[in-house]
Short mmCIF file of N, CA, C and O in Angstrom, two decimals:
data_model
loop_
_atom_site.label_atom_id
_atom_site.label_comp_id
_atom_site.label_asym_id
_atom_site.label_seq_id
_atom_site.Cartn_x
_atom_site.Cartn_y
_atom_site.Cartn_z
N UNK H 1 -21.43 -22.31 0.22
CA UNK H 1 -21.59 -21.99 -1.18
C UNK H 1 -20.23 -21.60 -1.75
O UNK H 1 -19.72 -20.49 -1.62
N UNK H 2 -19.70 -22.59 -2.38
CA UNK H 2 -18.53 -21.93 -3.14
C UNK H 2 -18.65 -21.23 -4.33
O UNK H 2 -19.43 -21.26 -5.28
N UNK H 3 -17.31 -20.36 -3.88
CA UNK H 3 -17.07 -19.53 -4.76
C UNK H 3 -16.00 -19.97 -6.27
O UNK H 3 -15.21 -20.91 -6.17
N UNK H 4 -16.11 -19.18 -7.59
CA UNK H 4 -15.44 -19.44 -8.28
C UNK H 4 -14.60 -18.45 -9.05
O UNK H 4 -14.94 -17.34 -9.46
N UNK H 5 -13.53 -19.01 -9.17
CA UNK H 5 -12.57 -17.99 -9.90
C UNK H 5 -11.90 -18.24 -10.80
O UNK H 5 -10.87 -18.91 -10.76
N UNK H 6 -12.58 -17.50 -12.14
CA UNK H 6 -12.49 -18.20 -13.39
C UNK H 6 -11.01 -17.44 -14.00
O UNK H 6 -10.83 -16.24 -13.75
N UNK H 7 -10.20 -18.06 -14.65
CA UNK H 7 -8.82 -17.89 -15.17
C UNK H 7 -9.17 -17.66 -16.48
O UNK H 7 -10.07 -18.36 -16.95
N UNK H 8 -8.58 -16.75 -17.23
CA UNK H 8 -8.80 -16.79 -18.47
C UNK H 8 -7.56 -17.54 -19.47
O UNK H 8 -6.57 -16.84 -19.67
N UNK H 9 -7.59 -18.65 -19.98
CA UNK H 9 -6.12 -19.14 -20.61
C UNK H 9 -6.04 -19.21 -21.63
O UNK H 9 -5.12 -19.89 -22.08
N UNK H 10 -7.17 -18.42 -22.72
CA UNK H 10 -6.27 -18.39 -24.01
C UNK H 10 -5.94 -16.89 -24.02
O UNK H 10 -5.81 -16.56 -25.20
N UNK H 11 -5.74 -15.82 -23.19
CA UNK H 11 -5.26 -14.60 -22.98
C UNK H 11 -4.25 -14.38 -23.75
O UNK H 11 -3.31 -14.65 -23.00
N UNK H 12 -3.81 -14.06 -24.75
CA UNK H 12 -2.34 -13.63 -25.45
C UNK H 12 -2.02 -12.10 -24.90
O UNK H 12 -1.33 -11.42 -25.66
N UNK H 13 -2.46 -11.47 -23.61
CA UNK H 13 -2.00 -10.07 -23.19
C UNK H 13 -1.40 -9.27 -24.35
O UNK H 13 -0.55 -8.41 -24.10
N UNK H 14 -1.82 -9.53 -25.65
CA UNK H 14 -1.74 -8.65 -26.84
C UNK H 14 -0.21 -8.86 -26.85
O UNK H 14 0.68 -8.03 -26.67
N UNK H 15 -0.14 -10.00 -27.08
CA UNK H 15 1.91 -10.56 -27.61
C UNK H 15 1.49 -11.49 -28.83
O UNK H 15 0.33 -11.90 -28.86
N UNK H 16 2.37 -11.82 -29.80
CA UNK H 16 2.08 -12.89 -30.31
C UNK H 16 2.77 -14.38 -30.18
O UNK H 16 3.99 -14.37 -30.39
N UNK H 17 2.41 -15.17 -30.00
CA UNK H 17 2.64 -16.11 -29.26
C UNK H 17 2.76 -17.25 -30.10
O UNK H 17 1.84 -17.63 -30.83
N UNK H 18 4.14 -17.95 -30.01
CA UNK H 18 4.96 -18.98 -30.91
C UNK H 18 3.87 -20.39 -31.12
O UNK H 18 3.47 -21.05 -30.17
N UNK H 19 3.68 -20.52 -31.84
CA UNK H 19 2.53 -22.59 -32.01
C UNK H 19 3.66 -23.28 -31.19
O UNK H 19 4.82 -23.64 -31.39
N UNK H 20 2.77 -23.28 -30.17
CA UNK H 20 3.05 -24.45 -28.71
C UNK H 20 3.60 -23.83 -27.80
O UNK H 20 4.16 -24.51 -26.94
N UNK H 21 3.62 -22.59 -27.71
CA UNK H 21 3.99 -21.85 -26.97
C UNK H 21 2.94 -21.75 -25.75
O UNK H 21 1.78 -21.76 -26.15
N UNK H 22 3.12 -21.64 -24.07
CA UNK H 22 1.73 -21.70 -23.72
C UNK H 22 1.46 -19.72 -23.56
O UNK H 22 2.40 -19.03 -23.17
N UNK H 23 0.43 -19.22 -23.84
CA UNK H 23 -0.23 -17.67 -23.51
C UNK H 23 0.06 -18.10 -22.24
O UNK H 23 0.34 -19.12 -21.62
N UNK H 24 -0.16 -16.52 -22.06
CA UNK H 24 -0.06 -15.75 -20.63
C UNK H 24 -0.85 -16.19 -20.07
O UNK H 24 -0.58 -16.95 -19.13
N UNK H 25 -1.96 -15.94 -20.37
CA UNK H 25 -3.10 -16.91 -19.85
C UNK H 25 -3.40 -17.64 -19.08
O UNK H 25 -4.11 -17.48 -18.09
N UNK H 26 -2.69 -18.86 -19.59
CA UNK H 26 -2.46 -20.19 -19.27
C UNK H 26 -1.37 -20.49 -18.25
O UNK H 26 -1.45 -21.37 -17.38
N UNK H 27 -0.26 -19.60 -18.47
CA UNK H 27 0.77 -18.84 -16.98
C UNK H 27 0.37 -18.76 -16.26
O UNK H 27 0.70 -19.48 -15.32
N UNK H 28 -0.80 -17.68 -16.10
CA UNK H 28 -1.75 -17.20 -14.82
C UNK H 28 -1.95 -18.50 -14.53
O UNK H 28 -1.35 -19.13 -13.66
N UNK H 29 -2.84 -18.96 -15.32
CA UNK H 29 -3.38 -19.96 -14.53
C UNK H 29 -2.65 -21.19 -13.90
O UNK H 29 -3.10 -21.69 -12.86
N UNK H 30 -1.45 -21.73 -14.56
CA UNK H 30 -0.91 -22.25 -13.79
C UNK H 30 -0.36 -21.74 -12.44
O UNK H 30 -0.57 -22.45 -11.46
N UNK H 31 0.34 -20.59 -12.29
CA UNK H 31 0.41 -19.80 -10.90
C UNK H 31 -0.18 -19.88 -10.09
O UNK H 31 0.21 -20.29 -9.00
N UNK H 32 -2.02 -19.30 -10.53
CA UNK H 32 -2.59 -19.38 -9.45
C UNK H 32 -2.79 -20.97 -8.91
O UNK H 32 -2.97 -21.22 -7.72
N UNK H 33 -2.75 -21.96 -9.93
CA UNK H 33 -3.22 -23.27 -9.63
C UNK H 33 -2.21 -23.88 -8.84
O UNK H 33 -2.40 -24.82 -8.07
N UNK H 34 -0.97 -23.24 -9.11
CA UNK H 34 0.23 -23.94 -8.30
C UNK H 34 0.08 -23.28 -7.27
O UNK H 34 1.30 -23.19 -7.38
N UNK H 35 -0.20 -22.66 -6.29
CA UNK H 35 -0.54 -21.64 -5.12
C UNK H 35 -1.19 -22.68 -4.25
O UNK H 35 -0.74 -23.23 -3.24
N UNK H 36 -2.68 -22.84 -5.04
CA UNK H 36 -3.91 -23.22 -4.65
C UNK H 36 -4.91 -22.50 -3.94
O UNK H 36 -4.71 -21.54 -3.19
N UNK H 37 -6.10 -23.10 -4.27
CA UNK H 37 -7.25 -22.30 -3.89
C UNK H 37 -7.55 -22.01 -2.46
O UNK H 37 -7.57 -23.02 -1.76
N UNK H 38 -7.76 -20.96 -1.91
CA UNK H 38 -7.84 -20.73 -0.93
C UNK H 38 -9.58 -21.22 -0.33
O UNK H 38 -10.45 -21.21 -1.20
N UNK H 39 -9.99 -21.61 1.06
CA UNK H 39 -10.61 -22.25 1.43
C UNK H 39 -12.16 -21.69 1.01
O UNK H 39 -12.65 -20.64 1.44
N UNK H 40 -12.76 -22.59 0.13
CA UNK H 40 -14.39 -22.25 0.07
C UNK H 40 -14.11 -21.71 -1.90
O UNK H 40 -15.06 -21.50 -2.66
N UNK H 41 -12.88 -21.62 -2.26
CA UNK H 41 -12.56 -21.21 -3.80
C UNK H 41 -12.58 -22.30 -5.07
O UNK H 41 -11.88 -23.32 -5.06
N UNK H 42 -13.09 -22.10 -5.69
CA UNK H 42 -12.75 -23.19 -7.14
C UNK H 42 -12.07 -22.38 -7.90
O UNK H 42 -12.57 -21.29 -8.18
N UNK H 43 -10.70 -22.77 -8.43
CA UNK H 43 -10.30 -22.28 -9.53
C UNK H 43 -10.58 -23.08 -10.93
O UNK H 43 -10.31 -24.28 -11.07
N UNK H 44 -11.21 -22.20 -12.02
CA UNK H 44 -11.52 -22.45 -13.23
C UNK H 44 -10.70 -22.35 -14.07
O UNK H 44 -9.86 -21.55 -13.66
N UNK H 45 -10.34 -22.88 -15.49
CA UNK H 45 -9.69 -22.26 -16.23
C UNK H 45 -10.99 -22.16 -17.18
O UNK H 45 -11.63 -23.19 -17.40
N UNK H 46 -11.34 -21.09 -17.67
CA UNK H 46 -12.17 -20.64 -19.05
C UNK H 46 -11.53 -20.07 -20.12
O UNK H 46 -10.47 -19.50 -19.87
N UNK H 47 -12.04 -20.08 -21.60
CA UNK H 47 -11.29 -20.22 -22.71
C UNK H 47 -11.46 -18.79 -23.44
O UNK H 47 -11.02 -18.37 -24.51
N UNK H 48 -12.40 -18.12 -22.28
CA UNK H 48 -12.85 -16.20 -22.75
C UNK H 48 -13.26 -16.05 -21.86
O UNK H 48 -14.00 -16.81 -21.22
N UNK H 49 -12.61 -14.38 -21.42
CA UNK H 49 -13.88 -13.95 -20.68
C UNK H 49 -14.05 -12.55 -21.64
O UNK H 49 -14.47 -11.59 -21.00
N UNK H 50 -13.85 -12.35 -22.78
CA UNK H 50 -14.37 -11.29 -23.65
C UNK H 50 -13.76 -9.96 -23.11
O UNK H 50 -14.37 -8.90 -23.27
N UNK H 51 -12.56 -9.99 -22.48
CA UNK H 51 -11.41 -8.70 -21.92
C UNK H 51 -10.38 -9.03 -22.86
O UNK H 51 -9.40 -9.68 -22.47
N UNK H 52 -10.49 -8.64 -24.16
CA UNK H 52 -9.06 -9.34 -24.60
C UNK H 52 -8.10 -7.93 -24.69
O UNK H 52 -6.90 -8.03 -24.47
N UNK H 53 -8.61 -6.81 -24.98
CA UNK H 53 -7.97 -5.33 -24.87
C UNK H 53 -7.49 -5.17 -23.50
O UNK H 53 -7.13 -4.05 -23.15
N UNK H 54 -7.43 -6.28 -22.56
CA UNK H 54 -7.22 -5.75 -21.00
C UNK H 54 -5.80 -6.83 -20.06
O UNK H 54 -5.64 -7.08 -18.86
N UNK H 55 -5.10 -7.20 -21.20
CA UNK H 55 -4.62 -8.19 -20.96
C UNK H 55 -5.49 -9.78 -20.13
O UNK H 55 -6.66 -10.12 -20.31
N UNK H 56 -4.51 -10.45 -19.31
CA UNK H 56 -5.22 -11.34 -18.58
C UNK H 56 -6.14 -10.99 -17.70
O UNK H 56 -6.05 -9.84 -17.26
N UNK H 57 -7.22 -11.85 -17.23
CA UNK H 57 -8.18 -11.60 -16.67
C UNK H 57 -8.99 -12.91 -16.34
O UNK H 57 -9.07 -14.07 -16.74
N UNK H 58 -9.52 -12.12 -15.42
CA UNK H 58 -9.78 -13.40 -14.21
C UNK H 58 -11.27 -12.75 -13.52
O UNK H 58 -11.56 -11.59 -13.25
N UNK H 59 -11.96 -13.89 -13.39
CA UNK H 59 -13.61 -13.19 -12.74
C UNK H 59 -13.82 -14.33 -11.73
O UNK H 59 -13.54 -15.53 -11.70
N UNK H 60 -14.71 -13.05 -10.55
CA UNK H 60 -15.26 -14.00 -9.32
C UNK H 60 -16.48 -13.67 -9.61
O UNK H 60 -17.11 -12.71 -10.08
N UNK H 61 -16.77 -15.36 -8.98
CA UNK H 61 -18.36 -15.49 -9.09
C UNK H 61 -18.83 -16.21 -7.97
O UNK H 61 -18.25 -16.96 -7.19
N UNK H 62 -20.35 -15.73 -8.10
CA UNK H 62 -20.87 -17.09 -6.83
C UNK H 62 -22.70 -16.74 -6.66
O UNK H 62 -23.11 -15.64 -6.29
N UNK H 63 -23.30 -17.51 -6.89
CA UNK H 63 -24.76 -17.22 -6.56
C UNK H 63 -25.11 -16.60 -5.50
O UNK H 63 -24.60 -16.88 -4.42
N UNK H 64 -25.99 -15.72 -5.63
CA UNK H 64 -26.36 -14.59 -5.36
C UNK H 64 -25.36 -13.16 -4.85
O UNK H 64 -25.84 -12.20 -4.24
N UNK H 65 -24.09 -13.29 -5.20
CA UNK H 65 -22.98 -12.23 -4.69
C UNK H 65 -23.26 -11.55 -6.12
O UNK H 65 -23.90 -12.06 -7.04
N UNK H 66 -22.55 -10.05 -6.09
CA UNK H 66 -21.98 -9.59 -7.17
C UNK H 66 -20.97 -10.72 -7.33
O UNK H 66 -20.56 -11.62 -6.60
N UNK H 67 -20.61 -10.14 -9.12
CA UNK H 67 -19.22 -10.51 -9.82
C UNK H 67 -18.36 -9.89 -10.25
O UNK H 67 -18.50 -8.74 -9.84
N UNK H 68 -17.67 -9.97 -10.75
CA UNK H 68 -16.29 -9.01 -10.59
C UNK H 68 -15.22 -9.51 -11.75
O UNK H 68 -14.90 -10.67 -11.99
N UNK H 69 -14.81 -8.41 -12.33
CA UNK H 69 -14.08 -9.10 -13.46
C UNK H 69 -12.92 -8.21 -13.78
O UNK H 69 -13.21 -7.18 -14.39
N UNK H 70 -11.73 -8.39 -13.49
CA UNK H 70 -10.30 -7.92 -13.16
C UNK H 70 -9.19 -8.08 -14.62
O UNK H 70 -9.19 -9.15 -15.22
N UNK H 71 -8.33 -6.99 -15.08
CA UNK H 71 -7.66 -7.59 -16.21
C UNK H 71 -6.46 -6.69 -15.67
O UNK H 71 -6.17 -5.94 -14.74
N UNK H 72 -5.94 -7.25 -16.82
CA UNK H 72 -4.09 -6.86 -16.75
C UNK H 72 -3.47 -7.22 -15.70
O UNK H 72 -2.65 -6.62 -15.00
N UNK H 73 -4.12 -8.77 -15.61
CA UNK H 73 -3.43 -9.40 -14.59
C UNK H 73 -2.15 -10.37 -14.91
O UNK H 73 -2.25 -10.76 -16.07
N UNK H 74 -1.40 -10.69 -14.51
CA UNK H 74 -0.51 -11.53 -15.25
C UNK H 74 0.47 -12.57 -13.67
O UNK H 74 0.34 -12.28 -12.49
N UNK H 75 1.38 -13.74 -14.24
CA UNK H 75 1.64 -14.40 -13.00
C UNK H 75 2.20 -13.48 -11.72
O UNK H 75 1.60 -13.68 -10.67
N UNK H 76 3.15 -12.61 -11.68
CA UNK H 76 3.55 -11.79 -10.56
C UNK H 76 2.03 -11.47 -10.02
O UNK H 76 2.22 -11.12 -8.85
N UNK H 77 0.62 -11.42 -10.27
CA UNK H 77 -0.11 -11.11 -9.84
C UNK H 77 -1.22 -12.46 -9.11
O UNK H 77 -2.38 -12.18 -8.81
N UNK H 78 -0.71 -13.74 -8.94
CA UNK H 78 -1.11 -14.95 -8.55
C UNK H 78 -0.76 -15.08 -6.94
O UNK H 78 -0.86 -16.26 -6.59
N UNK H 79 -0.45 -14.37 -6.07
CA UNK H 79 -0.84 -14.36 -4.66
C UNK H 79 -2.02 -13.27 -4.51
O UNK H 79 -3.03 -13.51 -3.85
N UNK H 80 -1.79 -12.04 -5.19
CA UNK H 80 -2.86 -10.52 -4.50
C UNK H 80 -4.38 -11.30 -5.37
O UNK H 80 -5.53 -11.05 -5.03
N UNK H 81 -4.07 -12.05 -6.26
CA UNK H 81 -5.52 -12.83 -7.05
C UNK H 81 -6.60 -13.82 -6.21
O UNK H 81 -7.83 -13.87 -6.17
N UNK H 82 -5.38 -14.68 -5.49
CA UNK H 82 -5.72 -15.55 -4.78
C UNK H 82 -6.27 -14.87 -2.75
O UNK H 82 -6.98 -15.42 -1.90
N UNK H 83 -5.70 -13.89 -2.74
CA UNK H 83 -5.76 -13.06 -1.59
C UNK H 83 -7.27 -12.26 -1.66
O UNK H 83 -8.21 -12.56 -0.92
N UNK H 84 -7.29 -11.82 -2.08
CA UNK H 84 -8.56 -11.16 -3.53
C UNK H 84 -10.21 -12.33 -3.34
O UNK H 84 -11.28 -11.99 -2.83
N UNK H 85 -9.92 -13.34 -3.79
CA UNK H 85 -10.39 -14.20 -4.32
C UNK H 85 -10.91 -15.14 -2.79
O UNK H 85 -11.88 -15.90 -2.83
N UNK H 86 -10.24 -14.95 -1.73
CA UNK H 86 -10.26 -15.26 -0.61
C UNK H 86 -11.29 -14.21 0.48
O UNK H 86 -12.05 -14.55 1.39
N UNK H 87 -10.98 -13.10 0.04
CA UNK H 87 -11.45 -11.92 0.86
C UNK H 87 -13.06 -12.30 0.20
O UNK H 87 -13.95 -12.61 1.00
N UNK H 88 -13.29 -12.27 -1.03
CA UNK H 88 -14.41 -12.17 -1.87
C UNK H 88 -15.19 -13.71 -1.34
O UNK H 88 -16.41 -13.83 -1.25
N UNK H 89 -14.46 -14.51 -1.11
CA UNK H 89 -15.46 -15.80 -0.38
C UNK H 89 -16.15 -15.25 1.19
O UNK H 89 -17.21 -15.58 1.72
N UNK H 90 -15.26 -14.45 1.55
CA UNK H 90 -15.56 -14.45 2.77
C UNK H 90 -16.50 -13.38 3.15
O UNK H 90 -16.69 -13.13 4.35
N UNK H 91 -17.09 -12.73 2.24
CA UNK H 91 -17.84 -10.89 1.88
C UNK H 91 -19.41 -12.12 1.63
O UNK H 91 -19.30 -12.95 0.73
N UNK H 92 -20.53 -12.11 2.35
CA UNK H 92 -21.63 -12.67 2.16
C UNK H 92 -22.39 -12.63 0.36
O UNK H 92 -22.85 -13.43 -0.45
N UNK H 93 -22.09 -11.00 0.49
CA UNK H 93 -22.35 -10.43 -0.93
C UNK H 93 -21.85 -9.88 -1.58
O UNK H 93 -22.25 -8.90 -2.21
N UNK H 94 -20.48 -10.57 -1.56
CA UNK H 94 -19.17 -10.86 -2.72
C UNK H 94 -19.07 -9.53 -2.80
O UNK H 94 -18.96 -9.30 -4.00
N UNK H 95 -19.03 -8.37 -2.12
CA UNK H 95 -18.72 -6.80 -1.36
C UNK H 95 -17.46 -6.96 -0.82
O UNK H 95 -17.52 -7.53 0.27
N UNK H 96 -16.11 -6.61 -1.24
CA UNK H 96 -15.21 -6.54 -0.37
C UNK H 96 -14.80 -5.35 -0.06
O UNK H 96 -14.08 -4.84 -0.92
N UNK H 97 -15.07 -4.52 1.15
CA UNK H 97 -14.47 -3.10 1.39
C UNK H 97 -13.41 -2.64 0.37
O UNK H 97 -12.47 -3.41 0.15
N UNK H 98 -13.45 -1.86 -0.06
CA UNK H 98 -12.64 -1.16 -0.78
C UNK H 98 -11.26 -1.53 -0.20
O UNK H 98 -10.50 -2.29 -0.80
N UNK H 99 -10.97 -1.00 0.92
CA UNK H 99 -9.63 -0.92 1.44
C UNK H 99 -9.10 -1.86 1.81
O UNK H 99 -7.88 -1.84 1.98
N UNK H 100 -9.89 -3.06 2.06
CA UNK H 100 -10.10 -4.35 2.08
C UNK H 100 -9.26 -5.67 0.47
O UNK H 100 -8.83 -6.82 0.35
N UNK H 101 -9.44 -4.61 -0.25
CA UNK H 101 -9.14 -5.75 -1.62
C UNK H 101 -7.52 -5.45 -2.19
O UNK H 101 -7.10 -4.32 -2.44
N UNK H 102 -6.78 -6.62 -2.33
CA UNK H 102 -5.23 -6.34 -2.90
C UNK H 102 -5.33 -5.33 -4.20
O UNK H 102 -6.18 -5.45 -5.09
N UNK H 103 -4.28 -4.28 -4.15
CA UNK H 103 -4.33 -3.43 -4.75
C UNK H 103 -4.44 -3.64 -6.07
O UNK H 103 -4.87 -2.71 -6.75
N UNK H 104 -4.19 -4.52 -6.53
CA UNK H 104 -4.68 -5.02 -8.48
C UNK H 104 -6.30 -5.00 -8.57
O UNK H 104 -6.97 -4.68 -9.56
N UNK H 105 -6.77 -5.43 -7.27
CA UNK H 105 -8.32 -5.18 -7.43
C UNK H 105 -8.77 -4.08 -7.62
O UNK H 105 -9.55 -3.74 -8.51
N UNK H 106 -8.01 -3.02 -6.27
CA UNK H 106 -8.50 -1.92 -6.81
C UNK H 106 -8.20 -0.86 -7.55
O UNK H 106 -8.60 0.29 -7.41
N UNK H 107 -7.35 -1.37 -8.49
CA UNK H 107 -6.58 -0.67 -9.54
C UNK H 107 -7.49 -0.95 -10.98
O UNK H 107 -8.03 -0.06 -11.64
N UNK H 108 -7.51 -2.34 -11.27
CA UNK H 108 -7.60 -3.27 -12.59
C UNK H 108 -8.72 -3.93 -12.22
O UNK H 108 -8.49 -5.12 -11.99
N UNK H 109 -9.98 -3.55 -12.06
CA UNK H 109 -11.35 -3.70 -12.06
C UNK H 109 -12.09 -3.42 -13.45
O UNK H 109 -11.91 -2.33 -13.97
N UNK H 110 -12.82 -4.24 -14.00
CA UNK H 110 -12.98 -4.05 -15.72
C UNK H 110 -14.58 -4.17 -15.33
O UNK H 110 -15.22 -3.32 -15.96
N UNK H 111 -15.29 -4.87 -14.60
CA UNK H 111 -16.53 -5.06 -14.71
C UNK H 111 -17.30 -5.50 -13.37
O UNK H 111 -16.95 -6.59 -12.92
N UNK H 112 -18.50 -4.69 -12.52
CA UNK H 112 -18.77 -5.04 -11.41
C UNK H 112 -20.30 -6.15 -11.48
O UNK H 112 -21.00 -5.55 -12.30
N UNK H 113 -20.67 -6.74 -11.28
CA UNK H 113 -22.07 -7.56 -12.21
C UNK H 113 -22.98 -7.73 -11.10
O UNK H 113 -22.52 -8.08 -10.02
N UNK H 114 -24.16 -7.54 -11.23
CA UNK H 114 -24.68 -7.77 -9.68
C UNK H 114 -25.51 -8.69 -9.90
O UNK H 114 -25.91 -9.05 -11.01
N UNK H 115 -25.91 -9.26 -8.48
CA UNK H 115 -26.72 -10.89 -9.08
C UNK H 115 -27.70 -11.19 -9.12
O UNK H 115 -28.71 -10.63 -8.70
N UNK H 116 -27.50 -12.49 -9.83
CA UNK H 116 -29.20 -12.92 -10.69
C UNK H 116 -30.03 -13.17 -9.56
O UNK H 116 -29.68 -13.84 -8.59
N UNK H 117 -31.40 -12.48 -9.73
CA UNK H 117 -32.02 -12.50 -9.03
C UNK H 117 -33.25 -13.73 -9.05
O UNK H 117 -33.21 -14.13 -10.22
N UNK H 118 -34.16 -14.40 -8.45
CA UNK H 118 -34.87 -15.60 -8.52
C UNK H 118 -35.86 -14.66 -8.94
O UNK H 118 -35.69 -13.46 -8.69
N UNK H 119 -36.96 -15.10 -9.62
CA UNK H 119 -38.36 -14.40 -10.00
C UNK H 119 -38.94 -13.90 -9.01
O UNK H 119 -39.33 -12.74 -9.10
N UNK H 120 -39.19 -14.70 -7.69
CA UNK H 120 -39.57 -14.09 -6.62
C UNK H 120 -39.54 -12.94 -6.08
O UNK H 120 -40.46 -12.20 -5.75
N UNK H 121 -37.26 -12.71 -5.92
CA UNK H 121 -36.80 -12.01 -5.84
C UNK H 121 -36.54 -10.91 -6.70
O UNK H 121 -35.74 -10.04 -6.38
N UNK H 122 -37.20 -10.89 -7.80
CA UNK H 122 -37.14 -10.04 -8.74
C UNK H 122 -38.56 -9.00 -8.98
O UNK H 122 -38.65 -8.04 -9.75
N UNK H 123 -39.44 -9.47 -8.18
CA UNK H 123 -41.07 -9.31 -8.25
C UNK H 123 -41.20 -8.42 -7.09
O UNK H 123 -41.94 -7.44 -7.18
N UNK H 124 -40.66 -8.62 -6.18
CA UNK H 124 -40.69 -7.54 -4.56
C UNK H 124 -40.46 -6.09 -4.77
O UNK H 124 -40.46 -5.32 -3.80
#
């Protein structure tokens, strides 16, 4: 079951930003994309993730794990993202020990989401 890790690229990290200029955003995301995804990862680029007071920001996801949604991230932060993002594939239920997660995780954590449950699973 892969996991996904959505980039946020119209992020302006609260700068204002020249017409044709690319956002921060879109930085990140090239960083992390120039890296590459670590094994079992999709990297996304999405056009919001509704953190715009939090600079860049970036969310893991994956059916039935929690989700997780990280800001004031920016490119110097495109290995501990991808490191992060790796640990979180490998956590059954997208749980990564605390002491366990690169320190931007556990610094710059904006939102923890826990997961959708099937009706079944919601009825027990």
């Amino acid at each position: 079951m892969a996991v996904t890790l959505h980039v946020c690229i119209t992020c302006r990290a609260g700068q204002t930003i020249p017409e044709g200029e690319p956002t921060p955003g879109l930085l990140l995301h090239q960083a992390v994309a120039g890296i590459g995804a670590p094994e079992g990862v999709n990297i996304v680029p999405v056009e919001c993730l509704s953190a715009c007071n939090n600079g860049c920001s970036v969310a893991l996801s994956a059916p039935g794990r929690w989700s997780y949604v990280y800001g004031r991230m920016s490119e110097a932060n495109a290995s501990d993202i991808l490191a992060g993002a790796a640990a979180y594939a490998a956590a059954p239920d997208g749980i990564v020990p605390w002491r366990s997660r690169p320190e931007v995780f556990r610094k710059q954590s904006l939102a923890r989401i826990p997961p959708i449950l099937s009706m079944s699973e919601a009825a027990e």
